[in-house]
XYZ file of C-alpha atoms in Angstrom:
483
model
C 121.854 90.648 104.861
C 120.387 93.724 105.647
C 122.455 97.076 106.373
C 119.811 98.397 108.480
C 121.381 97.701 111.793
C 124.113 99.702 110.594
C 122.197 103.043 109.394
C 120.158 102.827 112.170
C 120.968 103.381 115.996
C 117.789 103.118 118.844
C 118.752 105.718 121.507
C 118.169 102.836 123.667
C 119.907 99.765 122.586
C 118.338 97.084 120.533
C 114.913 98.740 121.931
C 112.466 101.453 119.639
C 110.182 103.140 120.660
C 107.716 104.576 118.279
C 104.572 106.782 118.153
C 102.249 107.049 115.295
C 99.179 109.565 115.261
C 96.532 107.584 115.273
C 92.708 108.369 114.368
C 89.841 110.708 115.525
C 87.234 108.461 116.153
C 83.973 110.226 115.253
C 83.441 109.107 111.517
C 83.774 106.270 109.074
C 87.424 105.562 107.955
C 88.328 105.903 104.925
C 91.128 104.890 102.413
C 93.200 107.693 103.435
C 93.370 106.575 106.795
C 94.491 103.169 106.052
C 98.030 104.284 104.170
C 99.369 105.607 107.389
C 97.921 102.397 109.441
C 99.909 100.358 106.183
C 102.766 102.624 106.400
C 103.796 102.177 109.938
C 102.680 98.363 110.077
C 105.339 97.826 107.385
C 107.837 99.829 109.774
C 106.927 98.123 112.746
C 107.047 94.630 111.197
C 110.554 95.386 109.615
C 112.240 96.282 112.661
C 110.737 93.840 114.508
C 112.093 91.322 111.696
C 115.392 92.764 112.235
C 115.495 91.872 115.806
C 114.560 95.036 117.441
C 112.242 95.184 120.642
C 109.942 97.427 119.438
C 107.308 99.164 121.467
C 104.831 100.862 119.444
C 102.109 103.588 120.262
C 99.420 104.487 118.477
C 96.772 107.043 120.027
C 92.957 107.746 119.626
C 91.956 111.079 119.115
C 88.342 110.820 121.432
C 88.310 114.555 122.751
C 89.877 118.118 121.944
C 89.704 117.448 118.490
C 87.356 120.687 117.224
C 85.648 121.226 114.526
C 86.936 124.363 112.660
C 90.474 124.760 113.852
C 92.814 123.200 116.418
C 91.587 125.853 118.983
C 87.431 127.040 117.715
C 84.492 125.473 116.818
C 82.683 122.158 118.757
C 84.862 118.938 119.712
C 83.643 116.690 117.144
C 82.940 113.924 118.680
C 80.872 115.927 121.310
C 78.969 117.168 118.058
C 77.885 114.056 116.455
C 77.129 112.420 119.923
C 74.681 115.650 120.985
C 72.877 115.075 116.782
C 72.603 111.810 117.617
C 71.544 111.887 121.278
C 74.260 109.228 122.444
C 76.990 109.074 125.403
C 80.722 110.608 123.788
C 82.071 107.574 124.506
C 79.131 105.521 123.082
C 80.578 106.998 119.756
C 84.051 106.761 120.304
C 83.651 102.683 121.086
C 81.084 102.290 117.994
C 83.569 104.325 115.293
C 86.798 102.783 116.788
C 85.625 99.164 116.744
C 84.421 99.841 113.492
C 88.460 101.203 112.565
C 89.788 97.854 114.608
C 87.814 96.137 112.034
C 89.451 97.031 109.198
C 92.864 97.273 110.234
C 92.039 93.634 111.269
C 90.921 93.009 107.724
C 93.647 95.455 106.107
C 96.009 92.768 108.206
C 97.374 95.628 110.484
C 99.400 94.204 113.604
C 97.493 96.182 116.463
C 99.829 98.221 118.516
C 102.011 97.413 121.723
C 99.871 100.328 123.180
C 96.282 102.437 122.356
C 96.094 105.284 124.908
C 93.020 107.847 124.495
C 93.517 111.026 125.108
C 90.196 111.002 127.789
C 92.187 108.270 129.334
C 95.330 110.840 129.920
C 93.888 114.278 131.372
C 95.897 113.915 134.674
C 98.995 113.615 132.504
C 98.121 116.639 130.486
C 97.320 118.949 133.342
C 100.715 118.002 134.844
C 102.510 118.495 131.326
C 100.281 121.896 131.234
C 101.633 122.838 134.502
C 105.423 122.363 133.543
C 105.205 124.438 130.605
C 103.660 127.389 132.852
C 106.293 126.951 134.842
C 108.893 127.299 131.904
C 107.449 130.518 130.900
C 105.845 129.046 127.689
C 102.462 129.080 128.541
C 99.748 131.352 129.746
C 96.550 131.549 131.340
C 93.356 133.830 129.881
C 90.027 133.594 130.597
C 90.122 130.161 131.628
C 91.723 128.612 129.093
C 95.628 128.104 128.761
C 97.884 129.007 125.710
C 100.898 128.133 123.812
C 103.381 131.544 123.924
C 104.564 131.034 120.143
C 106.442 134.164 119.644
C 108.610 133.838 123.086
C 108.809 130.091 121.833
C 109.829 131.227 118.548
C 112.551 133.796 120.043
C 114.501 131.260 122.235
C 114.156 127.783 119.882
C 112.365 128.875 116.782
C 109.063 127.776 115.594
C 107.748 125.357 112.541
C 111.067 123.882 112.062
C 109.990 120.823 110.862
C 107.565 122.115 108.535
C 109.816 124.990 107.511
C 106.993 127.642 108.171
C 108.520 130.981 109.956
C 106.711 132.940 112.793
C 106.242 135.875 110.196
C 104.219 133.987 107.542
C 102.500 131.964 109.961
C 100.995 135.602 111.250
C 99.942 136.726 107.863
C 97.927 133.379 106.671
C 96.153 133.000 110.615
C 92.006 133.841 110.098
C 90.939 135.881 113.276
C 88.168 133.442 115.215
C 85.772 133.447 117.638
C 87.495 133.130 121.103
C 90.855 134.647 119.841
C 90.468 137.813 122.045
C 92.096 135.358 124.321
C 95.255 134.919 122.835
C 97.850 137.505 123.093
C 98.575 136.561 119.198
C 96.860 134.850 116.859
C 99.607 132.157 116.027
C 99.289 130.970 120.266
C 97.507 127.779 120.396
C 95.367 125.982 123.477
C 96.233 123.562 126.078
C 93.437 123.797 127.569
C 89.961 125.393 126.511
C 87.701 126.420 129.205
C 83.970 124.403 128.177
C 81.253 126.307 127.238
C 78.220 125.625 129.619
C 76.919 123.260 126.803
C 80.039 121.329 126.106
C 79.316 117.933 127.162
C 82.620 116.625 127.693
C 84.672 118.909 130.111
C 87.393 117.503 133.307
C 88.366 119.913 136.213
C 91.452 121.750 135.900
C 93.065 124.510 137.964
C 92.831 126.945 135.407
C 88.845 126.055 134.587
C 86.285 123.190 133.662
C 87.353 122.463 130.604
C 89.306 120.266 128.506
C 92.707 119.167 126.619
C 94.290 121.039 122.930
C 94.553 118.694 120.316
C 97.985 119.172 120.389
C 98.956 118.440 124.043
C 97.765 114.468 123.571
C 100.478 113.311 121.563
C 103.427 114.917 123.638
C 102.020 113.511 126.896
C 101.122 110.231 125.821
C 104.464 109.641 123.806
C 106.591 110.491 126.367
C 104.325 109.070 129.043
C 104.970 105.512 127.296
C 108.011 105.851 125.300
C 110.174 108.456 127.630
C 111.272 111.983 127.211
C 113.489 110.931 124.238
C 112.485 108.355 122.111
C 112.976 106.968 118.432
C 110.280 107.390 115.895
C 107.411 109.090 115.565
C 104.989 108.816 112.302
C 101.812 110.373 110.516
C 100.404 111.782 107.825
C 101.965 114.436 105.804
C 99.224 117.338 106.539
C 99.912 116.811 110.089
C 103.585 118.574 110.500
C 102.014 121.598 110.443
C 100.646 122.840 112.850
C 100.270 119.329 115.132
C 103.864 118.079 114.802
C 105.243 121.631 114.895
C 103.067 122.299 117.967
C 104.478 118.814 119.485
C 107.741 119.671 118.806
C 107.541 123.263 120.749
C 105.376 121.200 123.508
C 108.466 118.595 124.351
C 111.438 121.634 124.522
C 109.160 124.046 126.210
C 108.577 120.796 128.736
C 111.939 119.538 128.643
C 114.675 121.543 127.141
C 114.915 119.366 124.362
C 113.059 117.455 121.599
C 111.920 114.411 122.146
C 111.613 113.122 118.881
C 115.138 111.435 116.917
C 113.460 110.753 113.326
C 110.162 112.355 111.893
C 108.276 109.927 109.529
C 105.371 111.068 107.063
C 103.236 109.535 104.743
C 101.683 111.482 102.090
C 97.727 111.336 100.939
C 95.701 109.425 98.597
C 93.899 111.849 96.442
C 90.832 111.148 93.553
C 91.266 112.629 90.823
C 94.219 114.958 92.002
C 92.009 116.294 94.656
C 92.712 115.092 98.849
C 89.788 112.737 99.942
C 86.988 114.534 101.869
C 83.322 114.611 102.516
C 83.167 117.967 101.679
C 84.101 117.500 97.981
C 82.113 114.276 97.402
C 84.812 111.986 96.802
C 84.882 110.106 100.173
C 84.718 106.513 100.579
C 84.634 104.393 103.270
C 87.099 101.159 103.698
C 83.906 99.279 103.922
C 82.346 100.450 100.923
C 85.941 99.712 99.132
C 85.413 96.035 100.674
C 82.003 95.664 99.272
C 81.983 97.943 96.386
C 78.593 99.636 97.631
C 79.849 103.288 96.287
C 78.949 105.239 92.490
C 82.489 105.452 92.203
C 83.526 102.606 92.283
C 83.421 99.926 89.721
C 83.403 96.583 91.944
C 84.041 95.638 95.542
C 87.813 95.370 96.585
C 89.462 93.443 99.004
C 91.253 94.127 101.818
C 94.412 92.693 100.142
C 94.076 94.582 97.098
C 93.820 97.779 98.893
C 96.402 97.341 101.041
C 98.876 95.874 98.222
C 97.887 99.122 95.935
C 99.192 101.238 98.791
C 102.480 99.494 98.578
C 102.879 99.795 94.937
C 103.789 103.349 96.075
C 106.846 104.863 98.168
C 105.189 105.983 101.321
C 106.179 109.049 100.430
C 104.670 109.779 97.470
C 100.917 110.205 96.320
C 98.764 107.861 95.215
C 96.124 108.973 93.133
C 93.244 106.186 93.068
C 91.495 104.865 90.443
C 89.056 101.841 89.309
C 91.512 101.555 86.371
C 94.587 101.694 88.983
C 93.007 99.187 92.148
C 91.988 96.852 88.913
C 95.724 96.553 87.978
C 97.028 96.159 91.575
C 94.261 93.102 91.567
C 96.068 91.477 88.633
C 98.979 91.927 89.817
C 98.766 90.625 93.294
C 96.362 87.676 92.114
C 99.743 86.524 89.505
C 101.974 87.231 92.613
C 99.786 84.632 94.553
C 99.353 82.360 92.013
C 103.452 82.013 92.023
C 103.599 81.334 95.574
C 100.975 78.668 95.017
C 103.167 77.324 91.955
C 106.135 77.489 94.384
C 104.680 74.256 96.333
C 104.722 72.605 92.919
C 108.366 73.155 91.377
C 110.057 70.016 90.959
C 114.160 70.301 91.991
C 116.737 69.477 89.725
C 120.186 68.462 90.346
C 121.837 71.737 88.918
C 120.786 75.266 89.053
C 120.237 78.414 86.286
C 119.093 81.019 88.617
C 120.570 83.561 91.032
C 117.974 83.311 93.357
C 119.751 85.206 96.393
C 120.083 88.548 94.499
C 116.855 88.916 95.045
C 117.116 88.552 98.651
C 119.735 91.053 99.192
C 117.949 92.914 96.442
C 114.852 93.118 99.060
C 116.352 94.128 102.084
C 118.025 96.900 99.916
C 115.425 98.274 99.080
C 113.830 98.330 102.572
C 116.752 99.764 104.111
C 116.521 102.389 101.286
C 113.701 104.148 103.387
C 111.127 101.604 103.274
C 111.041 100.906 99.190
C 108.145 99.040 99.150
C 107.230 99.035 95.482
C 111.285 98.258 94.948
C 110.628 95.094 97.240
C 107.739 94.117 94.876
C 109.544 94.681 91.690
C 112.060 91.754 93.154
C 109.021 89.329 94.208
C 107.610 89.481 90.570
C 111.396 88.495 89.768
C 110.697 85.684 91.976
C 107.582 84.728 90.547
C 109.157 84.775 87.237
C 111.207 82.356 88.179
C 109.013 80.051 89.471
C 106.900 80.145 86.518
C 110.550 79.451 84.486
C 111.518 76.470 86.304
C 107.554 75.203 86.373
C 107.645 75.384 82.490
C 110.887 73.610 81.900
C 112.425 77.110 81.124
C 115.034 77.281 83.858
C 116.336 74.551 86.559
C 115.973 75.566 90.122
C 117.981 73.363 93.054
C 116.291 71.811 96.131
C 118.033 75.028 98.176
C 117.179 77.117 95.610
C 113.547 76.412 96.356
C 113.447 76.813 100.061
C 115.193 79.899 99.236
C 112.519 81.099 97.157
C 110.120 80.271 99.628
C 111.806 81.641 102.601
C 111.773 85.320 100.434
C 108.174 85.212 99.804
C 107.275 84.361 103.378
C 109.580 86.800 104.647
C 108.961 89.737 102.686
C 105.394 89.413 100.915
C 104.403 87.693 104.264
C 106.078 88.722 107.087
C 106.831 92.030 106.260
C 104.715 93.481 103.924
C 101.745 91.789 105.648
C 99.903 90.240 102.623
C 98.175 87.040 103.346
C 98.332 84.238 100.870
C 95.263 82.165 102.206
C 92.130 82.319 99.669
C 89.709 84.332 101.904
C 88.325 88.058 102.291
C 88.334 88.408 105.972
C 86.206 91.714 105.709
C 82.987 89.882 104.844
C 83.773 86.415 106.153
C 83.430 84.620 102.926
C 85.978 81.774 101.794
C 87.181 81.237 98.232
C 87.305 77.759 98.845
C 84.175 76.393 97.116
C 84.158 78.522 94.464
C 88.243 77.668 93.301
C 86.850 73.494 94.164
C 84.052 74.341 91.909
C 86.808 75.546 89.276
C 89.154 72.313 89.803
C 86.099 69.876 89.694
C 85.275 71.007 85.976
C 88.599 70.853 84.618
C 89.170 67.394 86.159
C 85.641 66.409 84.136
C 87.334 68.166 80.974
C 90.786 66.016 81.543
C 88.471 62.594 82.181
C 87.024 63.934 78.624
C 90.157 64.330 77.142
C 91.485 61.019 78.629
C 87.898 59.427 76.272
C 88.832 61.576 73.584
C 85.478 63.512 73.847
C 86.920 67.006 72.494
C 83.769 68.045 72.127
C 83.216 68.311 76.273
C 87.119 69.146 76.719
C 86.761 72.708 74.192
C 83.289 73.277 75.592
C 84.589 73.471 79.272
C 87.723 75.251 77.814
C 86.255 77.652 75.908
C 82.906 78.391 78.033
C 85.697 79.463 81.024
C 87.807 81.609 79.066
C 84.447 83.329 77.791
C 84.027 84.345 81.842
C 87.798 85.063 81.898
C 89.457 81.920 82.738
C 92.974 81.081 81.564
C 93.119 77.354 81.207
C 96.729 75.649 80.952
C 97.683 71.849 80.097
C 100.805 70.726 81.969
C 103.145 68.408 80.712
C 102.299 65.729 82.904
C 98.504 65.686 82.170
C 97.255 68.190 84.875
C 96.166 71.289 84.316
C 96.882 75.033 85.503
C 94.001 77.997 85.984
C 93.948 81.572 86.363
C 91.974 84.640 86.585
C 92.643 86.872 83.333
């Protein structure tokens, strides 16, 4: 079975912990925030397979988060709630039940734990307080900050993202505020509020609030312990948030906290990184309903989320019309197999390997999460299937159940995609619509049955005009498809 176990060790027994950066609630998600969501769902639903007690964390960003830079500019979330005359937290609840939406229609398992970072500012003042204590930290003006360059002396600094204190102090822009710092590479744990910040906490040092930095370290270890397993997020947040996380935990506690880094990397259009700024942003819910110029038709949720795993995690996926068409074809044939599956009649004796392609699939998830790998082997699957259905190939009783078992585990189970005929973003069933399909091919086979060709190639022919495949069976039934 699967080698996993083997390759990799919790630090606490059969338990993992894992943190994943979760999202800034202040704007409409988009499609690059649902390949980390994906990502990590996939992790957390293969190790959970495996057997592992997993707890998983995955934050909300609702303050500190500022709108030029880590440490200048307004929290956004205090901005848009000020333009839009609303409570902070009226737009934190509105944007993140808006994300729980469509990770509940993207079919992503909701984590063991959701801390906000408002929810944790006792923890961060104490966390604050320990690194001032180490000698890591200082206070100016109110506001506390990261010591890089003593950091950088004793441990060494942007190891993860392989920057070096030197080129890190060349690229820095001088901003407002940095008169602070005692150099420009220091970043805040705590900012001292501006009298017209409207989200600020008491602190020793000032009335202020937390870095966008210090969230992650305190609520990880807060949940998962001073040492835990995994932690996750997108690529362009090693540096400086992971780096900064990373000199947080030793400065804190002597030692990293972190055993294995995972990253996802971005969808881009066009070769360019998704952003408002460049006009290429859309929303998940404009993807579900196809209400944007660029695109070409509404998607749904499973069609997104099965073009993100046509890709390694790791690498970028560059979207398309042309591309999230193909994915559509694709997963439709895929679920048309599994439907097929329930048909299959068994034969006595068998012409297919069918548990190669089990062993093939937890390969290639072992193999640092091969997702597209894993999908290769469920076409191989569906191949099959569509063998044995057309007389092709012979396929036991046990061969069957085997097939089925492999679907369910790893289209289902593990890479999340649901089988049942329905877009749960907008509520609507496919029901009706494939009835309406079955009732006017059974009218064509009672036509057939009268030898009225005329009715049997109209019905044909007037569905594969709107791009329906129409197949005869060998027993007298009938088989239909999207083209």
């Amino acid at each position: 079975m699967s080698r996993c176990k083997e390759l990799f060790k919790p630090l606490h027994n059969d338990r993992v912990g894992m943190y994943v950066c979760g999202p800034t609630v202040y704007g409409d998600g988009h499609l690059g925030h649902a390949r980390p969501a994906i990502t990590f769902d996939v992790l957390y639903r293969y190790l959970t397979h495996l057997g592992y007690k997993v707890r998983y964390v995955r934050n909300i960003t609702d303050v500190g988060h500022l709108e030029h830079d880590a440490d200048d500019g307004e929290d956004k979330i205090a901005k848009k709630a000020r333009l839009e005359q609303l409570e902070p937290m009226e737009v934190v609840q509105y944007y993140m039940l808006r994300y729980h939406r469509a990770m509940d229609a993207l079919n992503v398992l909701p984590p063991s734990i959701e801390p906000h970072a408002s929810g944790h500012i006792i923890e961060q003042i104490e966390y604050i307080k320990k690194i001032l204590d180490a000698g890591y930290a200082y206070v100016s003006e109110g506001s506390v900050y990261f010591d890089v360059p003593k950091f950088n002396k004793d441990f060494g600094y942007g190891r993860l993202s392989g920057r070096n204190i030197d080129e890190l102090l060349a690229t820095t822009r001088a901003l407002d505020g940095q008169t602070e710092k005692r150099n420009p590479a220091d970043f805040a744990l705590w900012k001292k509020a501006a009298p017209e910040h409207i989200m600020h906490w008491p602190s020793p040092w000032s009335e202020g609030f937390p870095g966008w930095h210090l969230e992650c370290s305190t609520m990880s270890e807060k949940y998962l312990g001073t040492k835990f397993d995994i932690h996750g997020g997108g690529m362009d947040l090693k540096f400086p948030h992971h780096d900064c996380e990373i000199a947080q935990s030793v400065a804190h506690n002597g030692c990293p906290s972190v055993h294995y880094w995972m990253h996802n990397n971005m969808i881009t259009i066009n070769g360019q990184k998704m952003g408002k700024s460049l006009g290429n942003f859309i929303t998940l819910d404009e993807f579900f309903t196809g209400n944007h110029k660029l695109l070409a038709q509404p998607y749904s949720p499973m069609t997104i989320r099965f073009f993100i795993l046509q890709a390694h995690y790791r690498g970028t996926v560059d979207f398309s019309n042309e591309a999230l068409q193909a994915s559509e074809t694709a997963l439709r044939r895929m679920l048309e197999g599994w439907k097929r599956l329930g048909e299959l009649k068994a034969s006595e004796t068998s012409t297919v390997d069918v548990e190669d392609i089990r062993t093939r699939c937890y390969k290639a998830m072992d193999d640092d999460l091969n997702t597209p790998v894993v999908i290769a082997a469920l076409f191989d699957a569906c191949r099959i299937i569509n063998q044995v259905n057309d007389g092709h190939a012979s396929a036991t009783a046990d061969d069957i159940a085997a097939l089925r078992d492999i679907i369910q585990t790893f289209l289902v189970d593990i890479l999340g995609i649901r089988t049942e005929a329905s877009d749960s973003a907008s509520g609507e069933t496919l029901k009706p619509f494939e009835e309406a399909i079955d009732l006017l091919l059974n009218i064509r086979r009672e036509a057939k049955q009268r030898k009225d060709w005329a009715t049997s190639d109209l019905i044909r022919d007037r569905l594969a005009a709107i791009g329906f495949a129409v197949k005869d069976t060998k027993d007298g039934g009938f088989e239909w498809s999207l083209k």
